[in-house]
Amino acid sequence: MSAARPSDLDPALAARLKRDDHGLLAAVVQQWDTGEVLMVGWMDDEALHRTLTSGRCTYWSRSRQEYWVKGETSGHQQWVRSVALDCDGDTVLVKVDQVGAACHTGDRTCFDADVLAAVTAAPAQTGASALTAAPAEAR
């Protein structure tokens, strides 16, 4: 496990977090008003503290080993609307007001470019099969 970086996160909140072997938890980022899932980032305790106290999303870059504020260089900012901890304590849901693209590739979301073919399902309706093939454009 990596050594924990210093943090000003409230110790009571820090005690509730379940981190991976690198001291990180996943941050699922969602557009606050539409529910659109924008991206997934990684936070350690200090990145979460900065996000909670600054109103801007801060992440830990696993590749660069440094903190980064979304939009600081690109201008594609994320303004925090709410932050929720999941039931297991290992993921936060950050609802934001996204300005510009959320993905580093320039796409609106990190999930726009590579939609996988999948069998989809819906709740069964009076004995009818609810399975359908993915639309051709999604394959």
PDB file of C-alpha atoms in Angstrom:
ATOM      1  CA  MET A   1       0.000   0.000   0.000  1.00  0.00           C
ATOM      2  CA  SER A   2       1.236   3.487  -0.844  1.00  0.00           C
ATOM      3  CA  ALA A   3       2.004   5.882   1.963  1.00  0.00           C
ATOM      4  CA  ALA A   4      -0.892   8.222   2.617  1.00  0.00           C
ATOM      5  CA  ARG A   5      -0.358  11.800   1.516  1.00  0.00           C
ATOM      6  CA  PRO A   6      -1.051  14.485   4.141  1.00  0.00           C
ATOM      7  CA  SER A   7      -4.646  15.673   4.218  1.00  0.00           C
ATOM      8  CA  ASP A   8      -6.927  18.134   5.964  1.00  0.00           C
ATOM      9  CA  LEU A   9      -9.972  15.889   5.410  1.00  0.00           C
ATOM     10  CA  ASP A  10     -12.222  15.625   8.473  1.00  0.00           C
ATOM     11  CA  PRO A  11     -10.940  12.547  10.382  1.00  0.00           C
ATOM     12  CA  ALA A  12     -14.504  11.321  10.964  1.00  0.00           C
ATOM     13  CA  LEU A  13     -15.116  11.259   7.202  1.00  0.00           C
ATOM     14  CA  ALA A  14     -11.678   9.775   6.500  1.00  0.00           C
ATOM     15  CA  ALA A  15     -12.483   6.902   8.879  1.00  0.00           C
ATOM     16  CA  ARG A  16     -15.533   6.011   6.754  1.00  0.00           C
ATOM     17  CA  LEU A  17     -13.567   5.687   3.485  1.00  0.00           C
ATOM     18  CA  LYS A  18     -12.440   2.365   2.032  1.00  0.00           C
ATOM     19  CA  ARG A  19      -9.499   3.012  -0.248  1.00  0.00           C
ATOM     20  CA  ASP A  20      -7.670   0.787  -2.724  1.00  0.00           C
ATOM     21  CA  ASP A  21      -4.056  -0.310  -2.228  1.00  0.00           C
ATOM     22  CA  HIS A  22      -2.911   3.103  -3.503  1.00  0.00           C
ATOM     23  CA  GLY A  23      -5.043   5.062  -1.033  1.00  0.00           C
ATOM     24  CA  LEU A  24      -7.602   6.031  -3.681  1.00  0.00           C
ATOM     25  CA  LEU A  25     -11.340   5.826  -4.140  1.00  0.00           C
ATOM     26  CA  ALA A  26     -13.304   6.116  -7.349  1.00  0.00           C
ATOM     27  CA  ALA A  27     -15.163   9.330  -8.106  1.00  0.00           C
ATOM     28  CA  VAL A  28     -18.077   8.935 -10.516  1.00  0.00           C
ATOM     29  CA  VAL A  29     -18.882  12.322 -12.020  1.00  0.00           C
ATOM     30  CA  GLN A  30     -22.390  13.132 -13.181  1.00  0.00           C
ATOM     31  CA  GLN A  31     -23.992  16.219 -14.745  1.00  0.00           C
ATOM     32  CA  TRP A  32     -26.182  17.494 -11.922  1.00  0.00           C
ATOM     33  CA  ASP A  33     -29.291  18.443 -13.916  1.00  0.00           C
ATOM     34  CA  THR A  34     -29.453  15.705 -16.582  1.00  0.00           C
ATOM     35  CA  GLY A  35     -27.948  12.713 -14.774  1.00  0.00           C
ATOM     36  CA  GLU A  36     -25.479  12.182 -17.639  1.00  0.00           C
ATOM     37  CA  VAL A  37     -22.413  10.222 -16.451  1.00  0.00           C
ATOM     38  CA  LEU A  38     -19.404  12.273 -17.512  1.00  0.00           C
ATOM     39  CA  MET A  39     -16.284  10.510 -16.278  1.00  0.00           C
ATOM     40  CA  VAL A  40     -14.619   8.503 -13.522  1.00  0.00           C
ATOM     41  CA  GLY A  41     -11.650   9.938 -11.672  1.00  0.00           C
ATOM     42  CA  TRP A  42      -9.617   8.989  -8.625  1.00  0.00           C
ATOM     43  CA  MET A  43      -9.407  10.813  -5.307  1.00  0.00           C
ATOM     44  CA  ASP A  44      -7.346  10.361  -2.214  1.00  0.00           C
ATOM     45  CA  ASP A  45      -8.312  12.005   1.078  1.00  0.00           C
ATOM     46  CA  GLU A  46      -6.778  15.358   0.164  1.00  0.00           C
ATOM     47  CA  ALA A  47      -8.382  15.459  -3.295  1.00  0.00           C
ATOM     48  CA  LEU A  48     -11.742  14.789  -1.645  1.00  0.00           C
ATOM     49  CA  HIS A  49     -11.048  17.507   0.931  1.00  0.00           C
ATOM     50  CA  ARG A  50     -10.167  20.006  -1.806  1.00  0.00           C
ATOM     51  CA  THR A  51     -13.286  19.057  -3.772  1.00  0.00           C
ATOM     52  CA  LEU A  52     -15.526  19.466  -0.717  1.00  0.00           C
ATOM     53  CA  THR A  53     -14.031  22.806   0.302  1.00  0.00           C
ATOM     54  CA  SER A  54     -13.262  24.562  -2.997  1.00  0.00           C
ATOM     55  CA  GLY A  55     -16.360  23.920  -5.118  1.00  0.00           C
ATOM     56  CA  ARG A  56     -14.111  22.566  -7.904  1.00  0.00           C
ATOM     57  CA  CYS A  57     -13.301  18.915  -8.617  1.00  0.00           C
ATOM     58  CA  THR A  58      -9.787  17.884  -7.666  1.00  0.00           C
ATOM     59  CA  TYR A  59      -8.414  14.468  -8.569  1.00  0.00           C
ATOM     60  CA  TRP A  60      -5.239  12.461  -8.010  1.00  0.00           C
ATOM     61  CA  SER A  61      -3.477  11.654 -11.275  1.00  0.00           C
ATOM     62  CA  ARG A  62      -2.249   8.084 -11.115  1.00  0.00           C
ATOM     63  CA  SER A  63       0.054   8.603 -14.105  1.00  0.00           C
ATOM     64  CA  ARG A  64       1.561  11.960 -13.068  1.00  0.00           C
ATOM     65  CA  GLN A  65       1.370  11.317  -9.304  1.00  0.00           C
ATOM     66  CA  GLU A  66      -0.006  14.788  -8.611  1.00  0.00           C
ATOM     67  CA  TYR A  67      -3.241  16.603  -7.901  1.00  0.00           C
ATOM     68  CA  TRP A  68      -5.151  18.217 -10.736  1.00  0.00           C
ATOM     69  CA  VAL A  69      -8.175  20.470 -10.766  1.00  0.00           C
ATOM     70  CA  LYS A  70     -10.499  19.641 -13.646  1.00  0.00           C
ATOM     71  CA  GLY A  71     -10.390  22.473 -16.163  1.00  0.00           C
ATOM     72  CA  GLU A  72      -7.389  24.274 -14.690  1.00  0.00           C
ATOM     73  CA  THR A  73      -5.513  24.051 -17.982  1.00  0.00           C
ATOM     74  CA  SER A  74      -8.253  23.080 -20.479  1.00  0.00           C
ATOM     75  CA  GLY A  75     -10.946  25.469 -19.284  1.00  0.00           C
ATOM     76  CA  HIS A  76     -13.375  22.514 -19.141  1.00  0.00           C
ATOM     77  CA  GLN A  77     -14.290  23.071 -15.532  1.00  0.00           C
ATOM     78  CA  GLN A  78     -16.408  21.075 -13.128  1.00  0.00           C
ATOM     79  CA  TRP A  79     -18.356  23.089 -10.558  1.00  0.00           C
ATOM     80  CA  VAL A  80     -19.464  20.941  -7.623  1.00  0.00           C
ATOM     81  CA  ARG A  81     -23.194  20.769  -6.908  1.00  0.00           C
ATOM     82  CA  SER A  82     -23.146  17.827  -4.462  1.00  0.00           C
ATOM     83  CA  VAL A  83     -20.959  14.962  -3.262  1.00  0.00           C
ATOM     84  CA  ALA A  84     -22.293  11.654  -1.889  1.00  0.00           C
ATOM     85  CA  LEU A  85     -20.473   8.665  -0.426  1.00  0.00           C
ATOM     86  CA  ASP A  86     -21.751   5.253  -1.519  1.00  0.00           C
ATOM     87  CA  CYS A  87     -22.956   2.585   0.896  1.00  0.00           C
ATOM     88  CA  ASP A  88     -19.590   0.767   0.891  1.00  0.00           C
ATOM     89  CA  GLY A  89     -17.502   3.904   1.415  1.00  0.00           C
ATOM     90  CA  ASP A  90     -15.305   3.174  -1.604  1.00  0.00           C
ATOM     91  CA  THR A  91     -16.852   5.497  -4.207  1.00  0.00           C
ATOM     92  CA  VAL A  92     -18.099   9.058  -4.282  1.00  0.00           C
ATOM     93  CA  LEU A  93     -20.725  10.423  -6.641  1.00  0.00           C
ATOM     94  CA  VAL A  94     -19.880  13.993  -7.567  1.00  0.00           C
ATOM     95  CA  LYS A  95     -22.677  15.913  -9.248  1.00  0.00           C
ATOM     96  CA  VAL A  96     -21.276  18.844 -11.184  1.00  0.00           C
ATOM     97  CA  ASP A  97     -22.092  21.609 -13.578  1.00  0.00           C
ATOM     98  CA  GLN A  98     -19.730  20.685 -16.428  1.00  0.00           C
ATOM     99  CA  VAL A  99     -18.349  23.497 -18.579  1.00  0.00           C
ATOM    100  CA  GLY A 100     -17.132  22.129 -21.918  1.00  0.00           C
ATOM    101  CA  ALA A 101     -15.930  18.579 -22.497  1.00  0.00           C
ATOM    102  CA  ALA A 102     -15.456  16.237 -19.546  1.00  0.00           C
ATOM    103  CA  CYS A 103     -13.139  13.852 -21.419  1.00  0.00           C
ATOM    104  CA  HIS A 104      -9.489  14.621 -22.117  1.00  0.00           C
ATOM    105  CA  THR A 105     -10.155  13.585 -25.746  1.00  0.00           C
ATOM    106  CA  GLY A 106     -12.548  16.494 -26.193  1.00  0.00           C
ATOM    107  CA  ASP A 107     -15.715  14.369 -26.084  1.00  0.00           C
ATOM    108  CA  ARG A 108     -18.582  15.538 -23.892  1.00  0.00           C
ATOM    109  CA  THR A 109     -18.198  12.399 -21.738  1.00  0.00           C
ATOM    110  CA  CYS A 110     -15.572   9.705 -21.380  1.00  0.00           C
ATOM    111  CA  PHE A 111     -18.218   7.206 -22.499  1.00  0.00           C
ATOM    112  CA  ASP A 112     -19.163   8.703 -25.883  1.00  0.00           C
ATOM    113  CA  ALA A 113     -16.588   7.171 -28.198  1.00  0.00           C
ATOM    114  CA  ASP A 114     -16.737   3.410 -27.614  1.00  0.00           C
ATOM    115  CA  VAL A 115     -20.254   2.065 -27.134  1.00  0.00           C
ATOM    116  CA  LEU A 116     -20.083  -1.722 -26.924  1.00  0.00           C
ATOM    117  CA  ALA A 117     -22.608  -4.070 -28.495  1.00  0.00           C
ATOM    118  CA  ALA A 118     -24.711  -5.624 -25.766  1.00  0.00           C
ATOM    119  CA  VAL A 119     -27.926  -7.529 -25.359  1.00  0.00           C
ATOM    120  CA  THR A 120     -30.254  -5.218 -23.482  1.00  0.00           C
ATOM    121  CA  ALA A 121     -33.162  -6.081 -21.245  1.00  0.00           C
ATOM    122  CA  ALA A 122     -36.192  -4.455 -19.721  1.00  0.00           C
ATOM    123  CA  PRO A 123     -38.562  -5.651 -17.019  1.00  0.00           C
ATOM    124  CA  ALA A 124     -40.705  -8.497 -18.357  1.00  0.00           C
ATOM    125  CA  GLN A 125     -44.215  -7.556 -19.395  1.00  0.00           C
ATOM    126  CA  THR A 126     -46.836 -10.281 -18.954  1.00  0.00           C
ATOM    127  CA  GLY A 127     -44.832 -13.227 -20.191  1.00  0.00           C
ATOM    128  CA  ALA A 128     -43.143 -11.541 -23.168  1.00  0.00           C
ATOM    129  CA  SER A 129     -39.385 -11.790 -23.476  1.00  0.00           C
ATOM    130  CA  ALA A 130     -37.760  -8.478 -22.649  1.00  0.00           C
ATOM    131  CA  LEU A 131     -34.377  -9.203 -24.267  1.00  0.00           C
ATOM    132  CA  THR A 132     -33.459  -7.269 -27.381  1.00  0.00           C
ATOM    133  CA  ALA A 133     -30.360  -6.994 -29.499  1.00  0.00           C
ATOM    134  CA  ALA A 134     -28.403  -3.770 -29.330  1.00  0.00           C
ATOM    135  CA  PRO A 135     -29.284  -1.320 -32.107  1.00  0.00           C
ATOM    136  CA  ALA A 136     -27.018  -1.608 -35.124  1.00  0.00           C
ATOM    137  CA  GLU A 137     -25.645   1.912 -34.603  1.00  0.00           C
ATOM    138  CA  ALA A 138     -24.434   0.888 -31.133  1.00  0.00           C
ATOM    139  CA  ARG A 139     -22.504  -2.119 -32.441  1.00  0.00           C
TER     140      ARG A 139
END
